PDB file of C-alpha atoms and ligand atoms in Angstrom:
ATOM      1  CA  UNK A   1       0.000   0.000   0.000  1.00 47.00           C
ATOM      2  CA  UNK A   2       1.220   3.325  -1.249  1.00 46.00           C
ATOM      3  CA  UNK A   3       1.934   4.877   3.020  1.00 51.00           C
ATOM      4  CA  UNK A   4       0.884   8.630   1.669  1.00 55.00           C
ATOM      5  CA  UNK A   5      -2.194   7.705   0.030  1.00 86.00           C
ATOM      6  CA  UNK A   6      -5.013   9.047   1.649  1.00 92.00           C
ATOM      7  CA  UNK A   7      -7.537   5.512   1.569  1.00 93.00           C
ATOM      8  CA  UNK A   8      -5.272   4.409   4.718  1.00 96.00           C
ATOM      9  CA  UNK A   9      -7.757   4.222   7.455  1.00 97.00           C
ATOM     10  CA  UNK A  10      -8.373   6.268  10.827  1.00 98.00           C
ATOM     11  CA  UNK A  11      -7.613   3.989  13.736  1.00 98.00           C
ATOM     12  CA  UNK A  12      -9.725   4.440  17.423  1.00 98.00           C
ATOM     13  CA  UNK A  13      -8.382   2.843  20.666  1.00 95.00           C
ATOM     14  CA  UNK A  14     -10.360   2.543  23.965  1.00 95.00           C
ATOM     15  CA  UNK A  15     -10.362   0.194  26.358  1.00 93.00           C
ATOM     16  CA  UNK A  16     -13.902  -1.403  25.771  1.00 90.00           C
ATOM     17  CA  UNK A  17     -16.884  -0.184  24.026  1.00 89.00           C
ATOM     18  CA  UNK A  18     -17.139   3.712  24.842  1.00 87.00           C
ATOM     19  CA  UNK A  19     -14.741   4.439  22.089  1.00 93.00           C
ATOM     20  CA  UNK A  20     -17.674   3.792  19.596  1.00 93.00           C
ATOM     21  CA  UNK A  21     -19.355   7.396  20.751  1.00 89.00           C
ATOM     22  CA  UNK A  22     -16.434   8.693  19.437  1.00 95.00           C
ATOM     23  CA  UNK A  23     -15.913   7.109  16.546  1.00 96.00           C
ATOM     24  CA  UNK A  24     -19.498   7.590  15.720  1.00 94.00           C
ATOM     25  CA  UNK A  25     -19.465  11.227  16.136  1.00 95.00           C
ATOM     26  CA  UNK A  26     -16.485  11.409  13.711  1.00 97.00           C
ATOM     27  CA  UNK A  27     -18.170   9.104  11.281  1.00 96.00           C
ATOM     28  CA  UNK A  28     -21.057  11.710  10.808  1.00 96.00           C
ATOM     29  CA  UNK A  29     -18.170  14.638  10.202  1.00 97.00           C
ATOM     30  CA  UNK A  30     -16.033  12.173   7.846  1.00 97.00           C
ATOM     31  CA  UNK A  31     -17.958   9.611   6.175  1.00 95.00           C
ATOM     32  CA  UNK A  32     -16.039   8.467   3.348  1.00 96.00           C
ATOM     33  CA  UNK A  33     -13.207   7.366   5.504  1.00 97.00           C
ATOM     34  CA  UNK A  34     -11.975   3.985   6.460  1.00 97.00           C
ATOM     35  CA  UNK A  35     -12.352   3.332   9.520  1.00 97.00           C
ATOM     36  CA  UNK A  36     -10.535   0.639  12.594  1.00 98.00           C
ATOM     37  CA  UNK A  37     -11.716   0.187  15.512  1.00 97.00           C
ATOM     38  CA  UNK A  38     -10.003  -1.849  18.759  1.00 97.00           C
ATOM     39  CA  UNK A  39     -11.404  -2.503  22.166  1.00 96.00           C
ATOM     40  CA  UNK A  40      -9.178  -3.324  24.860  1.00 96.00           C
ATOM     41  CA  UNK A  41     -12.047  -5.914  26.804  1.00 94.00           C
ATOM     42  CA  UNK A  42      -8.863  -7.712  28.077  1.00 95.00           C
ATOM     43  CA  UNK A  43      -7.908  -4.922  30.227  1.00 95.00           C
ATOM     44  CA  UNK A  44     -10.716  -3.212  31.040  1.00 92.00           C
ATOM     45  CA  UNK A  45     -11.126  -0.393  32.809  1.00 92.00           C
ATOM     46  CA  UNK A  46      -7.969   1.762  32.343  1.00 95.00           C
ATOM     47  CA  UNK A  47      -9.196   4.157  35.159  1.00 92.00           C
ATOM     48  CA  UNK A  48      -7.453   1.500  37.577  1.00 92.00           C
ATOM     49  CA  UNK A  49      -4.333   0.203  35.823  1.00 95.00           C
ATOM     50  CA  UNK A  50      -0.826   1.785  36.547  1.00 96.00           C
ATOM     51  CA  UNK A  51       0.548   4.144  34.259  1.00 96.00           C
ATOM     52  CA  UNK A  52       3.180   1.057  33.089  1.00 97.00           C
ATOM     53  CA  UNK A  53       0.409  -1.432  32.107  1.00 97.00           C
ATOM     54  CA  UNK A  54      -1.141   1.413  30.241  1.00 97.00           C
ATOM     55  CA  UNK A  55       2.538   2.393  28.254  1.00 97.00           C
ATOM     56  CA  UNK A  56       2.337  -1.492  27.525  1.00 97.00           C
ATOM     57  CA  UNK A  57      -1.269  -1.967  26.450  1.00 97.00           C
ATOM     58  CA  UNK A  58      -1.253   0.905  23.800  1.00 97.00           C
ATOM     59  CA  UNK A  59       2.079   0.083  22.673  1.00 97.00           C
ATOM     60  CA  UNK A  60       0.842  -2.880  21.171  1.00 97.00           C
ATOM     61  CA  UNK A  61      -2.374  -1.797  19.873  1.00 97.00           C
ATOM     62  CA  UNK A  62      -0.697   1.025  17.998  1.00 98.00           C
ATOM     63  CA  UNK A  63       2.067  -0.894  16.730  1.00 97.00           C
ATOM     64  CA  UNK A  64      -0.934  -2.732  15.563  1.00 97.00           C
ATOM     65  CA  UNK A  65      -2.450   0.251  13.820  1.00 98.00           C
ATOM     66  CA  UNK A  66       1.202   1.409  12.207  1.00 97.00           C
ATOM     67  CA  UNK A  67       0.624  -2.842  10.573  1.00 97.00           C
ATOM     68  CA  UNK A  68      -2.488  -1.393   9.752  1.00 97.00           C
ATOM     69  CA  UNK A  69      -0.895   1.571   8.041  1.00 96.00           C
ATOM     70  CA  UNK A  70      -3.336   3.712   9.582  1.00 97.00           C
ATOM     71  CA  UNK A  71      -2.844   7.422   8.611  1.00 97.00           C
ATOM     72  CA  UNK A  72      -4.396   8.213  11.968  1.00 98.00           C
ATOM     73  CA  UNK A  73      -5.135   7.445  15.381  1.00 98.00           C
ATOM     74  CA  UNK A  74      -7.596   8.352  17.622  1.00 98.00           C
ATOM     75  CA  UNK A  75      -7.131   8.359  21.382  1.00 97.00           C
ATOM     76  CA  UNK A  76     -10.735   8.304  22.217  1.00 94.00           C
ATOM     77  CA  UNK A  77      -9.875   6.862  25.863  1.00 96.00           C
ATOM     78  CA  UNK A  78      -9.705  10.010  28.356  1.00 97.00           C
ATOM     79  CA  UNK A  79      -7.680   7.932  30.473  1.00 97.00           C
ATOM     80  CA  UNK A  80      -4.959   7.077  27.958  1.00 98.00           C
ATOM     81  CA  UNK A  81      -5.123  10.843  27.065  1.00 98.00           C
ATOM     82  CA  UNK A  82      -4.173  12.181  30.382  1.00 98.00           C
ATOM     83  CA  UNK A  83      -1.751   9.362  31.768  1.00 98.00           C
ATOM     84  CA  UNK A  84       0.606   8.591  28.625  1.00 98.00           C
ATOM     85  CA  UNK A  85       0.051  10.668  25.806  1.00 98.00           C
ATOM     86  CA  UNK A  86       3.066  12.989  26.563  1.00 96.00           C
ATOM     87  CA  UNK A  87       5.295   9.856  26.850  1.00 97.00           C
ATOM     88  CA  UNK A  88       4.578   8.395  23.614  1.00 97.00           C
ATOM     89  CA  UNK A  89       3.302  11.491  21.360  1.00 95.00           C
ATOM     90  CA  UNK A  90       6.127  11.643  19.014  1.00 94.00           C
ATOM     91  CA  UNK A  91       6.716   7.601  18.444  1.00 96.00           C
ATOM     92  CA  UNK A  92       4.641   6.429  16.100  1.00 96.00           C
ATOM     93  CA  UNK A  93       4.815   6.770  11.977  1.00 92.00           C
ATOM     94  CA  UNK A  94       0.955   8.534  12.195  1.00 96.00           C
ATOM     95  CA  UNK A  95      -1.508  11.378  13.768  1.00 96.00           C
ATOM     96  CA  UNK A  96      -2.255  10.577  16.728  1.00 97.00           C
ATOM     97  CA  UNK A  97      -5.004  12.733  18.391  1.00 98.00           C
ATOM     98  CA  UNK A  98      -6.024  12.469  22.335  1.00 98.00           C
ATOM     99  CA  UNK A  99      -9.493  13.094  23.377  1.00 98.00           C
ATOM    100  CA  UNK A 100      -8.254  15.951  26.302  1.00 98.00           C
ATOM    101  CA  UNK A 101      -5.121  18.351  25.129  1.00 98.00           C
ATOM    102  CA  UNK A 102      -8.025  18.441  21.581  1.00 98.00           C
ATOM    103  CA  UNK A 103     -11.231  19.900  23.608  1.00 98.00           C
ATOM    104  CA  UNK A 104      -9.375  21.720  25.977  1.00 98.00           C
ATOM    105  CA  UNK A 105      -9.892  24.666  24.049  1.00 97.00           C
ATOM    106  CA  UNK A 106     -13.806  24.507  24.002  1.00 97.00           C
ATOM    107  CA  UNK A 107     -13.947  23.731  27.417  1.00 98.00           C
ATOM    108  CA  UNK A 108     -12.111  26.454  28.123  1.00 97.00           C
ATOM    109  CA  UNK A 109     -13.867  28.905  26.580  1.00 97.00           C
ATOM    110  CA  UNK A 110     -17.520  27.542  27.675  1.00 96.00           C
ATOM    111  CA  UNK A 111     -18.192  31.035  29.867  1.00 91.00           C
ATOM    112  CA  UNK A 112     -18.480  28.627  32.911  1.00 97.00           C
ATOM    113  CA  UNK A 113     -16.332  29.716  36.543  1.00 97.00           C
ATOM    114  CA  UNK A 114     -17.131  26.516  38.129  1.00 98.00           C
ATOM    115  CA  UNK A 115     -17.168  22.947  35.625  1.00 98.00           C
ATOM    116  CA  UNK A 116     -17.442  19.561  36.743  1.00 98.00           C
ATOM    117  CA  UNK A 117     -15.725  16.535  35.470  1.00 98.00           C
ATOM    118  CA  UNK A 118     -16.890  13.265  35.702  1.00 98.00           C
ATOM    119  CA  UNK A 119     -13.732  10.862  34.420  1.00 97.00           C
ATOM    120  CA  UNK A 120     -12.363   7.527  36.178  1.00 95.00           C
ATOM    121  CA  UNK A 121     -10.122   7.506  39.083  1.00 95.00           C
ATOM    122  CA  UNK A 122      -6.534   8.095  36.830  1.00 95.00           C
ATOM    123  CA  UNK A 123      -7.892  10.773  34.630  1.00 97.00           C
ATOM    124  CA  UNK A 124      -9.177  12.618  38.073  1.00 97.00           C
ATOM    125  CA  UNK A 125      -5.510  12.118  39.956  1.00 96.00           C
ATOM    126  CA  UNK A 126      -3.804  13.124  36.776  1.00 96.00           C
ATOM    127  CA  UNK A 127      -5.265  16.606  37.327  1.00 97.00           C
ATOM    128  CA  UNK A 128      -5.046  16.320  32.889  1.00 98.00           C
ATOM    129  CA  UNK A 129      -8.683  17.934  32.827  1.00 98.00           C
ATOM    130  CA  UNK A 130      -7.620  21.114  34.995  1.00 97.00           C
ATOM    131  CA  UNK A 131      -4.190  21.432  33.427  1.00 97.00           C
ATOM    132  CA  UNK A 132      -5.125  21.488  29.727  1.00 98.00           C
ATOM    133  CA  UNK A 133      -7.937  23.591  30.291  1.00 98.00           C
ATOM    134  CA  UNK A 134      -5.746  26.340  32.573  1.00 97.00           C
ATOM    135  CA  UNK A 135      -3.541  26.756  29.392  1.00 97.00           C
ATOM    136  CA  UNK A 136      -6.378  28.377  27.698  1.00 97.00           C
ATOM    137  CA  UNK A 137      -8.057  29.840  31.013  1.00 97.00           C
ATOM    138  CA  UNK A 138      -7.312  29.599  34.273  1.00 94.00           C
ATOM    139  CA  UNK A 139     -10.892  31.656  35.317  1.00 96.00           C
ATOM    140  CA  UNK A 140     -12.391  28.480  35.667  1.00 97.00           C
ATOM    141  CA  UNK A 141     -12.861  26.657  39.188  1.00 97.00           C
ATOM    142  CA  UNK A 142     -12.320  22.425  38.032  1.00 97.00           C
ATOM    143  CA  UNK A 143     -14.115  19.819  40.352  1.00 98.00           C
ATOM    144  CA  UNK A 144     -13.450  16.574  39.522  1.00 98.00           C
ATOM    145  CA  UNK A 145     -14.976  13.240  40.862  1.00 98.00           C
ATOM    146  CA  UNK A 146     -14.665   9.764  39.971  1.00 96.00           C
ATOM    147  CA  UNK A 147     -17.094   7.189  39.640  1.00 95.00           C
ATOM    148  CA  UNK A 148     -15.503   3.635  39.770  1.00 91.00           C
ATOM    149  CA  UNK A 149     -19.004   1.885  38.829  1.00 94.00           C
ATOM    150  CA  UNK A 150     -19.821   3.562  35.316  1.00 96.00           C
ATOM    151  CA  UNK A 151     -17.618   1.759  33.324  1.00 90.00           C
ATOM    152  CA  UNK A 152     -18.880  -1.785  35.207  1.00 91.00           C
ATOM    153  CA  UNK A 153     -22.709  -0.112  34.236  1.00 93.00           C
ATOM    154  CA  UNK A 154     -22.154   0.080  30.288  1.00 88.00           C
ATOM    155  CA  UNK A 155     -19.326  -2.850  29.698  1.00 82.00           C
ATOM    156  CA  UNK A 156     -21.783  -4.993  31.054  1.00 87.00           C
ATOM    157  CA  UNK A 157     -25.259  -3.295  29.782  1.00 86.00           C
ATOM    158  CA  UNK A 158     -26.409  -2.819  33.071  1.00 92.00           C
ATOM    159  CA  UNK A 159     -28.421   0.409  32.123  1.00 92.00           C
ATOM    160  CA  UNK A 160     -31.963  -0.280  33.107  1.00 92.00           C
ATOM    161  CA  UNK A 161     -31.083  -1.684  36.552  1.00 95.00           C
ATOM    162  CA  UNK A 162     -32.006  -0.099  39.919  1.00 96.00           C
ATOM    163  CA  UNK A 163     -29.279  -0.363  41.758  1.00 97.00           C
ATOM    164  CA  UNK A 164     -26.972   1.452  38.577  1.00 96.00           C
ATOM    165  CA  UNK A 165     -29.585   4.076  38.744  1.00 97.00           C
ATOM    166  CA  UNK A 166     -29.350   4.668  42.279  1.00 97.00           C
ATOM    167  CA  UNK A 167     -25.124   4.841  41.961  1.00 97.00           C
ATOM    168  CA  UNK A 168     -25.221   7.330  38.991  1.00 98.00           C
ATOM    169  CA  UNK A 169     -28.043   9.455  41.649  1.00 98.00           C
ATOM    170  CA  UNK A 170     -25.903   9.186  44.511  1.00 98.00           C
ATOM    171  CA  UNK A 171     -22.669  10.494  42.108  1.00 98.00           C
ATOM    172  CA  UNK A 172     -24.484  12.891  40.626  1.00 98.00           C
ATOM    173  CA  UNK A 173     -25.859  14.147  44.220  1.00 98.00           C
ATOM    174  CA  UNK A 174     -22.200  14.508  45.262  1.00 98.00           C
ATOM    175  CA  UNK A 175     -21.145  16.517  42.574  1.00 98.00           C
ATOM    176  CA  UNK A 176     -23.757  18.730  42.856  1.00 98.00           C
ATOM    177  CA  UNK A 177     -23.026  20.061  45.748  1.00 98.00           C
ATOM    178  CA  UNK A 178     -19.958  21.915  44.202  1.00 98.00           C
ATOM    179  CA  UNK A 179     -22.457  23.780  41.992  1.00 98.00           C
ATOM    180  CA  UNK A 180     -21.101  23.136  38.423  1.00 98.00           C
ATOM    181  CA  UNK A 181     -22.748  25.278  35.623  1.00 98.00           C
ATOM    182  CA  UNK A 182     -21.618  22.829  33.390  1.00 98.00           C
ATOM    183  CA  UNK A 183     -20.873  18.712  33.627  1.00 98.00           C
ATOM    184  CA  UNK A 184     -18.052  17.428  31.208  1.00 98.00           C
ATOM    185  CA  UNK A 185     -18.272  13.270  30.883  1.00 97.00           C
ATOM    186  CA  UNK A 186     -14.969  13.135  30.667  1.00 97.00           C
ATOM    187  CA  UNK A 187     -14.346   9.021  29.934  1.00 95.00           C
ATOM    188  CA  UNK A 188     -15.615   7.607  26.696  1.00 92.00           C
ATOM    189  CA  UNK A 189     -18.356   5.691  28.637  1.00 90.00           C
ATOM    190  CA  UNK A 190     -19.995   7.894  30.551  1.00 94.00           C
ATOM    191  CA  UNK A 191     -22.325   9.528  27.124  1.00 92.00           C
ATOM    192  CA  UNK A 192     -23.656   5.658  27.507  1.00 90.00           C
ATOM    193  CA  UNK A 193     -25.483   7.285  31.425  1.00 95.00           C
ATOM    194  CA  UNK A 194     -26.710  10.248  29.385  1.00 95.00           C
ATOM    195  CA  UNK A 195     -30.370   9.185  29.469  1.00 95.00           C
ATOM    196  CA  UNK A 196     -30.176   8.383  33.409  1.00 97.00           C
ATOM    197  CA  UNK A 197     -28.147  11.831  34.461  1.00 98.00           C
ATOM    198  CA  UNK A 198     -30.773  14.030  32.649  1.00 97.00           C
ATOM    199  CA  UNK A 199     -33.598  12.075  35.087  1.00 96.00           C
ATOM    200  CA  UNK A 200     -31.801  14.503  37.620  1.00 98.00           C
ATOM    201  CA  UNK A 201     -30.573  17.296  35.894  1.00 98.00           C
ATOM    202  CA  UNK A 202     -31.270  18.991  32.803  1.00 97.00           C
ATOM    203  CA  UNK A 203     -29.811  17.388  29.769  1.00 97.00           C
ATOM    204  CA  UNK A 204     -27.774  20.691  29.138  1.00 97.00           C
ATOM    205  CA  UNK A 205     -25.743  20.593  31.523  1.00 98.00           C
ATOM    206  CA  UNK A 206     -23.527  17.581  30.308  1.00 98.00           C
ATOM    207  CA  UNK A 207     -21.397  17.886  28.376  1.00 97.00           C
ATOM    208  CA  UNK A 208     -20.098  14.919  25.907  1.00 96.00           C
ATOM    209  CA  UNK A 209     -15.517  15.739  24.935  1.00 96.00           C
ATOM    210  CA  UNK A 210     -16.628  13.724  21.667  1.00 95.00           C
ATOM    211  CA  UNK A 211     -18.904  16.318  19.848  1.00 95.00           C
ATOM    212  CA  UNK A 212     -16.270  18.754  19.589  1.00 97.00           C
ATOM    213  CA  UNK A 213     -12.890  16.279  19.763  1.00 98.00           C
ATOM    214  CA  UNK A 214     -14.686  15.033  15.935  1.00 98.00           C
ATOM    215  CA  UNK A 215     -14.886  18.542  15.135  1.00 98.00           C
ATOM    216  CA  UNK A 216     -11.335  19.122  15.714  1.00 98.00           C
ATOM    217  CA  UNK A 217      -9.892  16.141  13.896  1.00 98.00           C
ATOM    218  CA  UNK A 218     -12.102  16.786  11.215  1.00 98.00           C
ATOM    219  CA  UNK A 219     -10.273  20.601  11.130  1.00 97.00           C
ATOM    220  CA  UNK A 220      -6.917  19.034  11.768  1.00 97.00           C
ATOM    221  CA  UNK A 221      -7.298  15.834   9.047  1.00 97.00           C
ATOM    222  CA  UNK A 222      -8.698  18.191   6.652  1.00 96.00           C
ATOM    223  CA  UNK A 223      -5.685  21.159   6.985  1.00 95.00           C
ATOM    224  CA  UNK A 224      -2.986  18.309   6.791  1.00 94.00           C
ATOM    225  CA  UNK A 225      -4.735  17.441   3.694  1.00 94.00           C
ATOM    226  CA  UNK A 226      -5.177  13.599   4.603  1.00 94.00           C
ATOM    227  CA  UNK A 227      -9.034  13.560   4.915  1.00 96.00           C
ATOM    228  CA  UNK A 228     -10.390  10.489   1.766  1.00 95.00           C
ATOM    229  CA  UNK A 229     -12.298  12.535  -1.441  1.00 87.00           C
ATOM    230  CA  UNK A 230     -14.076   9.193  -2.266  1.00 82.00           C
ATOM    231  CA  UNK A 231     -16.877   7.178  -1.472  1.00 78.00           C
ATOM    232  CA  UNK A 232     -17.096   3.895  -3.091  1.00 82.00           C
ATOM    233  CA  UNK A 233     -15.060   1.062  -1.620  1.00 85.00           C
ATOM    234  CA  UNK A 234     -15.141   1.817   2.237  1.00 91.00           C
ATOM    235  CA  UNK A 235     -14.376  -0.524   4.403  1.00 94.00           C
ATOM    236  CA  UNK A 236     -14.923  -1.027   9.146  1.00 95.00           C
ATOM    237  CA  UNK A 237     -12.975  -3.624  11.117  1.00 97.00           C
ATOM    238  CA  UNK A 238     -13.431  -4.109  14.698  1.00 97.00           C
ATOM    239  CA  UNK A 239     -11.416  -6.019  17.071  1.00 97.00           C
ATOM    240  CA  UNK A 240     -11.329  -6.397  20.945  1.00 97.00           C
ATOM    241  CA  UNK A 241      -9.355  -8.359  22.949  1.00 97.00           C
ATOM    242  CA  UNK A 242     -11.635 -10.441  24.858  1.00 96.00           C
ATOM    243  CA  UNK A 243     -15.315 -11.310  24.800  1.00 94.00           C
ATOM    244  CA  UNK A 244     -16.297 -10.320  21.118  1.00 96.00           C
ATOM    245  CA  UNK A 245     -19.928 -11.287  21.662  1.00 95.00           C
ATOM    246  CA  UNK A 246     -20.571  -9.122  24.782  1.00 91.00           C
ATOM    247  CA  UNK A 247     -18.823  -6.051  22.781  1.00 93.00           C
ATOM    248  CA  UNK A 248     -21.236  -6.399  20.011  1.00 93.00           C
ATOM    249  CA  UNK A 249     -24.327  -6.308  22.524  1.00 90.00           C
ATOM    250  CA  UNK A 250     -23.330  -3.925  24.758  1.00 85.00           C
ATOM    251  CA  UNK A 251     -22.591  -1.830  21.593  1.00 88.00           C
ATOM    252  CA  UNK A 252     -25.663  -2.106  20.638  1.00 85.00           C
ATOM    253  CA  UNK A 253     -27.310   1.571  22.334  1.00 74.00           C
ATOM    254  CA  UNK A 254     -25.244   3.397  19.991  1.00 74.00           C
ATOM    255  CA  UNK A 255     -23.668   1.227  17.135  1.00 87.00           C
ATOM    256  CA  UNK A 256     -25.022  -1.654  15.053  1.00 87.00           C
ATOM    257  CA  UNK A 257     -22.222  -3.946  15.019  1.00 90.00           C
ATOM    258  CA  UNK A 258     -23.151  -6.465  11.552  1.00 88.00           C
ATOM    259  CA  UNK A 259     -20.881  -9.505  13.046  1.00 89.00           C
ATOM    260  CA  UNK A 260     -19.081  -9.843  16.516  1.00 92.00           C
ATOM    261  CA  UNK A 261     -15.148  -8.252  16.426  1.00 96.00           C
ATOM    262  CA  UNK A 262     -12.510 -10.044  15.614  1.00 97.00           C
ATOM    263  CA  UNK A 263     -10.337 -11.239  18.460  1.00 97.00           C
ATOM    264  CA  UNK A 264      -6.894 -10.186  18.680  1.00 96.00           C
ATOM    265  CA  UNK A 265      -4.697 -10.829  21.644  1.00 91.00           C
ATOM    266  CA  UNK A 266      -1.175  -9.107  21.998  1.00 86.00           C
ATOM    267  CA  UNK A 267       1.414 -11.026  24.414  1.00 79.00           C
ATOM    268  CA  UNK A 268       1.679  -8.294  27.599  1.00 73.00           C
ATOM    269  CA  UNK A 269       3.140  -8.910  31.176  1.00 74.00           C
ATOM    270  CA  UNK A 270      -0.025  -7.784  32.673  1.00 70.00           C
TER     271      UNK A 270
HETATM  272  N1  DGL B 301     -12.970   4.736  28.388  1.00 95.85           N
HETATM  273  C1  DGL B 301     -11.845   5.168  29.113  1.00 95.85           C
HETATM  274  C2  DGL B 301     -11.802   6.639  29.347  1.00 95.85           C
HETATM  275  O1  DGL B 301     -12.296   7.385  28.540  1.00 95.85           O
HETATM  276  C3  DGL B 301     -11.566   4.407  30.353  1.00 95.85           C
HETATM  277  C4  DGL B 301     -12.673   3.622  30.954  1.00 95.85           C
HETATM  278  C5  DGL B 301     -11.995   2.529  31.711  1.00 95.85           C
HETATM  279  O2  DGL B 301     -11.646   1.556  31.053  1.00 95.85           O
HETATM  280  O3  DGL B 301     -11.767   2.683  32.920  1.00 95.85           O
HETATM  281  O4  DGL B 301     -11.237   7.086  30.317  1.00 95.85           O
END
């Protein structure tokens, strides 16, 4: 494959399904792309690994895009954004493009003082969220929280059950007592708990990274000239590392899967 033509496809990394948000939010902005997607299920949920098992586990899954000659990568996982992306930024042969350092900008500028974020417990004791954002505007009061059952609710579909309701209440109860004008989800996920926050506060209020992180790599692709000018012969793949059947149907809320992933597992110490 000619490695400057612009048919290579756009790769997407997150550790399970809550990358797909992302991806389909770019998918409306760039739809004649081609398009890879891989979910870590293996080592699922990033918020609680070290910042060494997460250097390992993207290693290989974007040594595993570069095979894939993809012309860009998406970071979709907040996590991954705010732990490692300074480490590895400059060591791979592509774009790659993490969810936080691209919306700090618009967060910055959302005429808020005081802005919530919900994220999982290493984005929150990163301090990424505060730090990006303080670049563009340090006006703004951050309070972050984390909520170490959200990922558990959407991994494992668990949307519709009491006792998840009650946990996302009792979170959301918690953070509003810091009186946040504004609510970033700030973990790929957490868009999945949309339609249970805005039971118990308006729907406003959230805010969802992806809607204008597609925006911006849209903008970005399309200035560096590498965004596809065709639409015939497109192609999706999807992989995961574990449990290709329960990806597909927990995928399900927000992206019609035609066939389970593919399973591909990379050799890792942890
Ligand atoms: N989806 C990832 C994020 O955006 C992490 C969720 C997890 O695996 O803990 O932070």
């Amino acid at each position: 494959m000619n490695i400057l033509n612009n048919d290579r496809p756009i790769g997407f990394f997150d550790s399970g399904v809550g990358g797909l948000t992302v991806m389909n939010k770019v998918k409306k902005l760039l739809p004649d792309e081609n398009y890879i997607f891989f979910g870590d299920t293996a080592h699922v949920p990033y918020g609680e690994k070290s910042k060494k098992q997460l250097l390992e586990y993207s290693d290989a899954i974007l040594k595993f895009f570069e095979q894939k000659h993809c012309k860009a990568v998406v970071m979709a996982c907040n996590t991954t954004s705010s732990v490692i992306y300074d480490d590895i930024k400059d060591k791979y042969n592509f774009k790659l493009y993490p969810v936080v350092q691209s919306v700090a900008k618009v967060l910055a500028n959302l005429n808020v003082e005081r802005m919530g974020i919900f994220a999982t417990k290493a984005t929150i004791k990163s301090g990424a969220y505060e730090r990006e954002i303080a670049k563009y505007n340090n006006n703004i009061k951050v309070y972050g929280q984390f909520c170490p059952d959200w990922v558990k609710i959407v991994e494992n579909n668990l949307l519709e059950n009491t006792d998840s309701i009650s946990q996302v209440k009792s979170d959301l109860e918690k953070m509003m007592q810091n009186s946040p004008e504004k609510i970033i989800l700030g973990c790929t996920h957490y868009p999945y708990l949309l339609g249970i926050l805005s039971k118990f506060a308006p729907k406003e209020m959230f805010i969802d990274p992806a809607e204008p992180f597609a925006q911006f790599i849209k903008e970005d692709l399309t200035s560096c000239g590498l965004v596809r000018n065709k639409s015939d012969k497109k192609y999706e793949e999807f992989y995961t590392s574990a449990n290709p059947k329960q990806f597909r149907e927990s995928a399900k809320l927000f992206y019609k899967l035609d066939k389970a992933p593919e399973l591909i597992k990379f050799s890792t110490s942890s």
